[in-house]
């Protein structure tokens, strides 16, 4: 089997695709970080719209940044960073979740219909869809008949480029990781291809997605995952700023977003003097907010990352 850089392969395939559907495991922010890493080059390849299953906010394209009310999963910093980066690049975001009370088959049908309606109203740009788990599956799925991706494919007669990040999830005990994860010693997400150039999904049943991503095992620096630092710079909280307060919650907000209920770009908790004080931030102006164990603000100041 051949190891192929997942990002490079997706960007190449995206040139001939009209719709890309990529999933995430909702409890693994690394998946959002990978989707974010694709945005700039997808935009260069004609993608203009980003559909988010987790998005509730219909005014996100006007406010230009996520807030607490934007969604549920979107409150997590890496999801907030995904949204902020997409808006900064120039993507138009849209929501497509089914109406309240719709579950199972009904939910898949309505999600696909909502996406189709958006595409028909906005035919000039390509579309990236970021969803959860099996919603990205193209073929028959017993619980739902067909998932959102399969129904969209059927309804629009367009074959989407579907990408699965959830098949090979990392375990807390590295020894229990799937063999394919152990094979990935590249430090980057990969796909595996057989001698015929076909993507290997590791299972015998029909392939549900075009691409199956294998993320590398997570390595840590100062108790923080290394993937979190990609494309960012390290800001170390000065000792005088934290004084003797313990525990201490430290949040870094993009410029002017703290006052408007924005989502922090990064969060750390300091419990004792041995806990690292590094935040991972992209270039820009930030408001650093420090809260005590009762969530009272005890310090606030601005920094610029260059």
CSV table of C-alpha atoms in Angstrom, one decimal:
chain,number,residue,atom,x,y,z
A,1,UNK,CA,0.0,0.0,0.0
A,2,UNK,CA,1.1,3.6,-0.7
A,3,UNK,CA,0.8,6.4,1.8
A,4,UNK,CA,-0.5,9.6,0.2
A,5,UNK,CA,-0.8,13.0,1.8
A,6,UNK,CA,-4.5,13.5,2.4
A,7,UNK,CA,-4.6,17.2,1.9
A,8,UNK,CA,-2.7,17.2,-1.3
A,9,UNK,CA,-4.9,14.4,-2.7
A,10,UNK,CA,-8.1,16.2,-1.7
A,11,UNK,CA,-7.0,19.5,-3.2
A,12,UNK,CA,-6.2,17.7,-6.5
A,13,UNK,CA,-9.5,15.9,-6.6
A,14,UNK,CA,-11.4,19.0,-5.7
A,15,UNK,CA,-10.6,20.6,-9.1
A,16,UNK,CA,-13.0,18.2,-10.8
A,17,UNK,CA,-15.6,18.0,-8.1
A,18,UNK,CA,-18.6,20.4,-7.6
A,19,UNK,CA,-19.5,19.3,-4.1
A,20,UNK,CA,-17.2,18.1,-1.3
A,21,UNK,CA,-18.7,16.5,1.9
A,22,UNK,CA,-16.3,15.9,4.8
A,23,UNK,CA,-17.4,14.6,8.2
A,24,UNK,CA,-16.1,14.9,11.7
A,25,UNK,CA,-16.5,13.1,15.0
A,26,UNK,CA,-18.1,15.7,17.2
A,27,UNK,CA,-15.8,15.1,20.1
A,28,UNK,CA,-12.5,15.4,18.1
A,29,UNK,CA,-11.6,19.1,17.3
A,30,UNK,CA,-8.6,17.8,15.2
A,31,UNK,CA,-11.1,17.0,12.5
A,32,UNK,CA,-12.3,20.7,12.3
A,33,UNK,CA,-8.6,21.7,12.2
A,34,UNK,CA,-8.1,19.5,9.1
A,35,UNK,CA,-11.1,20.9,7.3
A,36,UNK,CA,-9.8,24.4,8.1
A,37,UNK,CA,-6.5,23.5,6.6
A,38,UNK,CA,-8.2,22.9,3.2
A,39,UNK,CA,-10.1,26.1,3.0
A,40,UNK,CA,-7.6,28.4,1.2
A,41,UNK,CA,-6.7,26.0,-1.5
A,42,UNK,CA,-10.3,25.0,-2.0
A,43,UNK,CA,-11.3,28.6,-2.4
A,44,UNK,CA,-8.6,28.9,-5.0
A,45,UNK,CA,-10.2,26.0,-6.8
A,46,UNK,CA,-13.6,27.7,-7.0
A,47,UNK,CA,-15.3,26.7,-3.7
A,48,UNK,CA,-17.3,29.6,-2.4
A,49,UNK,CA,-19.9,28.1,0.0
A,50,UNK,CA,-19.4,26.3,3.3
A,51,UNK,CA,-22.4,24.4,4.7
A,52,UNK,CA,-22.2,23.5,8.4
A,53,UNK,CA,-24.5,21.0,10.1
A,54,UNK,CA,-23.7,22.6,13.4
A,55,UNK,CA,-24.6,26.2,12.3
A,56,UNK,CA,-27.7,27.8,13.8
A,57,UNK,CA,-26.9,31.4,13.0
A,58,UNK,CA,-28.5,32.8,9.8
A,59,UNK,CA,-26.7,36.2,10.2
A,60,UNK,CA,-23.1,34.8,10.5
A,61,UNK,CA,-22.1,36.3,7.1
A,62,UNK,CA,-23.0,39.7,8.4
A,63,UNK,CA,-21.4,39.5,11.8
A,64,UNK,CA,-18.3,37.9,10.3
A,65,UNK,CA,-17.4,35.8,13.4
A,66,UNK,CA,-18.9,33.1,15.6
A,67,UNK,CA,-20.6,33.9,18.9
A,68,UNK,CA,-22.1,31.6,21.6
A,69,UNK,CA,-25.5,31.6,19.8
A,70,UNK,CA,-23.9,30.5,16.5
A,71,UNK,CA,-24.4,26.9,17.4
A,72,UNK,CA,-23.6,24.2,20.0
A,73,UNK,CA,-20.5,22.5,18.7
A,74,UNK,CA,-19.4,25.8,17.3
A,75,UNK,CA,-18.6,27.0,20.8
A,76,UNK,CA,-15.5,24.9,20.8
A,77,UNK,CA,-12.4,27.0,19.9
A,78,UNK,CA,-11.3,25.0,16.9
A,79,UNK,CA,-14.8,25.1,15.4
A,80,UNK,CA,-14.8,28.8,16.0
A,81,UNK,CA,-11.4,29.1,14.3
A,82,UNK,CA,-12.8,27.1,11.3
A,83,UNK,CA,-15.7,29.6,11.0
A,84,UNK,CA,-13.5,32.6,11.4
A,85,UNK,CA,-11.0,31.4,8.9
A,86,UNK,CA,-13.7,30.6,6.3
A,87,UNK,CA,-15.2,34.0,6.6
A,88,UNK,CA,-11.8,35.7,6.4
A,89,UNK,CA,-11.0,33.9,3.2
A,90,UNK,CA,-14.3,34.8,1.7
A,91,UNK,CA,-16.6,31.8,2.0
A,92,UNK,CA,-20.3,32.3,2.4
A,93,UNK,CA,-21.6,30.1,5.2
A,94,UNK,CA,-25.0,28.5,5.3
A,95,UNK,CA,-26.9,26.2,7.6
A,96,UNK,CA,-28.8,23.2,6.4
A,97,UNK,CA,-29.9,21.2,9.5
A,98,UNK,CA,-33.4,19.8,9.5
A,99,UNK,CA,-36.1,21.4,11.5
A,100,UNK,CA,-36.6,20.5,15.2
A,101,UNK,CA,-38.0,17.1,15.8
A,102,UNK,CA,-36.7,15.5,12.6
A,103,UNK,CA,-34.6,12.4,13.2
A,104,UNK,CA,-33.4,9.4,11.3
A,105,UNK,CA,-34.6,9.1,7.7
A,106,UNK,CA,-36.6,12.3,7.9
A,107,UNK,CA,-33.6,14.3,9.0
A,108,UNK,CA,-31.4,13.0,6.2
A,109,UNK,CA,-34.1,13.8,3.6
A,110,UNK,CA,-34.6,17.4,4.9
A,111,UNK,CA,-30.8,18.1,5.2
A,112,UNK,CA,-30.3,17.0,1.6
A,113,UNK,CA,-33.3,19.1,0.4
A,114,UNK,CA,-32.0,22.2,2.3
A,115,UNK,CA,-28.6,21.8,0.7
A,116,UNK,CA,-30.1,21.3,-2.8
A,117,UNK,CA,-32.2,24.4,-2.4
A,118,UNK,CA,-29.2,26.5,-1.4
A,119,UNK,CA,-27.2,25.2,-4.3
A,120,UNK,CA,-30.0,25.9,-6.8
A,121,UNK,CA,-30.2,29.5,-5.4
A,122,UNK,CA,-26.4,29.9,-5.6
A,123,UNK,CA,-25.2,28.0,-8.8
A,124,UNK,CA,-22.0,29.9,-9.5
A,125,UNK,CA,-19.7,28.5,-6.8
A,126,UNK,CA,-18.6,25.1,-5.6
A,127,UNK,CA,-19.8,23.9,-2.2
A,128,UNK,CA,-18.0,22.4,0.8
A,129,UNK,CA,-20.2,20.6,3.4
A,130,UNK,CA,-18.8,19.8,6.9
A,131,UNK,CA,-21.1,17.3,8.7
A,132,UNK,CA,-21.0,14.7,11.4
A,133,UNK,CA,-20.2,11.0,11.1
A,134,UNK,CA,-22.4,8.9,8.7
A,135,UNK,CA,-24.1,11.9,7.1
A,136,UNK,CA,-21.3,11.8,4.6
A,137,UNK,CA,-22.1,8.3,3.5
A,138,UNK,CA,-23.1,7.8,-0.2
A,139,UNK,CA,-24.5,4.3,-0.3
A,140,UNK,CA,-27.4,2.5,1.4
A,141,UNK,CA,-27.3,2.9,5.2
A,142,UNK,CA,-29.7,0.6,7.1
A,143,UNK,CA,-30.8,3.1,9.8
A,144,UNK,CA,-31.8,5.8,7.3
A,145,UNK,CA,-32.2,4.1,4.0
A,146,UNK,CA,-29.7,6.6,2.7
A,147,UNK,CA,-27.7,9.3,4.5
A,148,UNK,CA,-27.7,13.0,3.6
A,149,UNK,CA,-24.8,12.6,1.1
A,150,UNK,CA,-26.5,9.7,-0.7
A,151,UNK,CA,-29.8,11.5,-0.9
A,152,UNK,CA,-28.1,14.7,-2.2
A,153,UNK,CA,-26.3,12.6,-4.8
A,154,UNK,CA,-29.5,10.9,-5.9
A,155,UNK,CA,-31.6,14.1,-5.9
A,156,UNK,CA,-29.1,16.3,-7.8
A,157,UNK,CA,-27.5,13.7,-10.0
A,158,UNK,CA,-24.2,15.1,-8.9
A,159,UNK,CA,-21.5,12.7,-7.5
A,160,UNK,CA,-20.0,14.5,-4.4
A,161,UNK,CA,-16.4,14.0,-3.3
A,162,UNK,CA,-17.0,12.4,0.1
A,163,UNK,CA,-14.4,12.2,2.8
A,164,UNK,CA,-14.5,10.2,6.1
A,165,UNK,CA,-12.4,11.2,9.1
A,166,UNK,CA,-14.2,8.9,11.6
A,167,UNK,CA,-13.5,5.4,10.5
A,168,UNK,CA,-10.1,5.1,12.3
A,169,UNK,CA,-10.4,7.0,15.5
A,170,UNK,CA,-7.5,7.3,17.8
A,171,UNK,CA,-7.7,5.4,21.2
A,172,UNK,CA,-6.4,6.7,24.5
A,173,UNK,CA,-4.2,3.6,24.6
A,174,UNK,CA,-1.9,3.8,21.6
A,175,UNK,CA,-1.5,0.0,21.6
A,176,UNK,CA,-5.2,-0.3,20.8
A,177,UNK,CA,-5.0,2.0,17.7
A,178,UNK,CA,-5.9,0.5,14.4
A,179,UNK,CA,-3.0,-0.8,12.4
A,180,UNK,CA,-3.5,1.9,9.8
A,181,UNK,CA,-3.0,4.6,12.4
A,182,UNK,CA,0.2,2.9,13.5
A,183,UNK,CA,1.3,2.9,9.9
A,184,UNK,CA,1.0,6.7,9.7
A,185,UNK,CA,4.4,8.0,10.9
A,186,UNK,CA,4.3,11.1,8.6
A,187,UNK,CA,2.9,13.6,11.2
A,188,UNK,CA,0.2,14.5,8.6
A,189,UNK,CA,-3.2,13.0,7.7
A,190,UNK,CA,-2.8,10.4,5.0
A,191,UNK,CA,-4.9,8.1,2.8
A,192,UNK,CA,-3.8,4.6,1.8
A,193,UNK,CA,-4.0,3.4,-1.8
A,194,UNK,CA,-3.6,-0.1,-3.2
A,195,UNK,CA,-1.5,-1.0,-6.3
A,196,UNK,CA,-4.4,-0.1,-8.5
A,197,UNK,CA,-4.7,3.4,-7.2
A,198,UNK,CA,-7.9,2.7,-5.2
A,199,UNK,CA,-8.4,4.2,-1.7
A,200,UNK,CA,-8.2,1.5,1.0
A,201,UNK,CA,-10.9,1.7,3.6
A,202,UNK,CA,-9.8,-1.2,5.7
A,203,UNK,CA,-13.1,-3.0,5.6
A,204,UNK,CA,-14.7,-5.5,3.3
A,205,UNK,CA,-18.2,-3.9,3.0
A,206,UNK,CA,-19.0,-1.4,0.2
A,207,UNK,CA,-17.1,1.8,0.4
A,208,UNK,CA,-19.3,4.6,1.8
A,209,UNK,CA,-17.0,7.5,1.0
A,210,UNK,CA,-14.4,8.3,-1.8
A,211,UNK,CA,-11.7,9.1,0.7
A,212,UNK,CA,-10.9,7.6,4.1
A,213,UNK,CA,-8.5,9.8,6.1
A,214,UNK,CA,-6.0,8.3,8.6
A,215,UNK,CA,-4.8,10.9,11.1
A,216,UNK,CA,-1.4,10.3,12.8
A,217,UNK,CA,-1.3,9.4,16.5
A,218,UNK,CA,-1.3,12.6,18.6
A,219,UNK,CA,1.9,13.7,20.1
A,220,UNK,CA,2.0,16.3,22.9
A,221,UNK,CA,4.2,19.3,23.7
A,222,UNK,CA,3.8,20.7,27.2
A,223,UNK,CA,0.6,18.7,27.6
A,224,UNK,CA,-1.0,20.2,24.5
A,225,UNK,CA,-1.5,18.3,21.2
A,226,UNK,CA,1.0,19.2,18.5
A,227,UNK,CA,-1.6,19.4,15.8
A,228,UNK,CA,-3.2,22.3,17.6
A,229,UNK,CA,-0.1,24.5,16.9
A,230,UNK,CA,-0.1,24.1,13.1
A,231,UNK,CA,0.1,27.5,11.5
A,232,UNK,CA,0.1,29.3,14.8
A,233,UNK,CA,2.6,31.0,17.1
A,234,UNK,CA,3.2,30.4,20.8
A,235,UNK,CA,2.3,33.1,23.3
A,236,UNK,CA,3.4,32.4,26.8
A,237,UNK,CA,1.4,34.0,29.6
A,238,UNK,CA,3.9,36.1,31.7
A,239,UNK,CA,4.3,35.0,35.3
A,240,UNK,CA,3.4,38.4,36.8
A,241,UNK,CA,0.0,38.3,35.0
A,242,UNK,CA,-1.1,35.1,36.8
A,243,UNK,CA,0.3,35.9,40.3
A,244,UNK,CA,-1.0,33.5,42.9
A,245,UNK,CA,-4.4,32.7,41.5
A,246,UNK,CA,-5.2,29.0,41.1
A,247,UNK,CA,-7.0,27.5,39.4
A,248,UNK,CA,-7.1,30.0,36.5
A,249,UNK,CA,-8.9,29.9,33.2
A,250,UNK,CA,-7.3,31.9,30.4
A,251,UNK,CA,-9.1,32.7,27.2
A,252,UNK,CA,-7.8,34.4,24.1
A,253,UNK,CA,-10.4,36.3,22.1
A,254,UNK,CA,-9.9,37.8,18.6
A,255,UNK,CA,-10.0,41.6,18.5
A,256,UNK,CA,-13.3,43.1,19.8
A,257,UNK,CA,-15.0,39.7,20.0
A,258,UNK,CA,-14.9,39.3,23.8
A,259,UNK,CA,-17.3,42.2,24.3
A,260,UNK,CA,-19.7,40.8,21.8
A,261,UNK,CA,-19.9,37.2,23.2
A,262,UNK,CA,-17.4,35.7,20.7
A,263,UNK,CA,-15.8,32.3,20.7
A,264,UNK,CA,-12.2,32.3,22.1
A,265,UNK,CA,-9.4,31.3,19.7
A,266,UNK,CA,-7.8,29.3,22.4
A,267,UNK,CA,-8.3,28.3,26.1
A,268,UNK,CA,-6.0,26.9,28.8
A,269,UNK,CA,-6.5,26.1,32.5
A,270,UNK,CA,-3.6,26.7,34.9
A,271,UNK,CA,-3.9,24.6,38.1
A,272,UNK,CA,-0.4,24.9,39.5
A,273,UNK,CA,3.0,26.3,38.7
A,274,UNK,CA,3.9,23.2,36.7
A,275,UNK,CA,1.1,23.7,34.2
A,276,UNK,CA,2.4,25.2,30.9
A,277,UNK,CA,1.3,28.7,30.1
A,278,UNK,CA,1.3,28.5,26.2
A,279,UNK,CA,-1.5,29.7,24.0
A,280,UNK,CA,-1.5,28.9,20.3
A,281,UNK,CA,-2.6,31.9,18.2
A,282,UNK,CA,-2.5,33.1,14.6
A,283,UNK,CA,-1.2,36.6,13.8
A,284,UNK,CA,-3.6,39.3,15.0
A,285,UNK,CA,-4.8,41.3,18.0
A,286,UNK,CA,-6.2,39.4,21.0
A,287,UNK,CA,-7.9,40.2,24.3
A,288,UNK,CA,-6.5,37.9,27.0
A,289,UNK,CA,-9.2,37.2,29.7
A,290,UNK,CA,-8.4,35.5,33.0
A,291,UNK,CA,-11.1,34.0,35.2
A,292,UNK,CA,-10.9,32.5,38.7
A,293,UNK,CA,-12.6,29.4,39.9
A,294,UNK,CA,-15.9,31.3,40.3
A,295,UNK,CA,-15.6,32.6,36.7
A,296,UNK,CA,-15.0,36.1,37.8
A,297,UNK,CA,-12.7,38.1,35.6
A,298,UNK,CA,-9.6,39.0,37.5
A,299,UNK,CA,-7.4,40.3,34.7
A,300,UNK,CA,-7.8,41.4,31.1
A,301,UNK,CA,-5.3,42.9,28.6
A,302,UNK,CA,-4.6,43.1,24.9
A,303,UNK,CA,-1.7,41.6,22.9
A,304,UNK,CA,-0.6,41.5,19.3
A,305,UNK,CA,0.8,38.3,17.7
A,306,UNK,CA,3.1,39.1,14.7
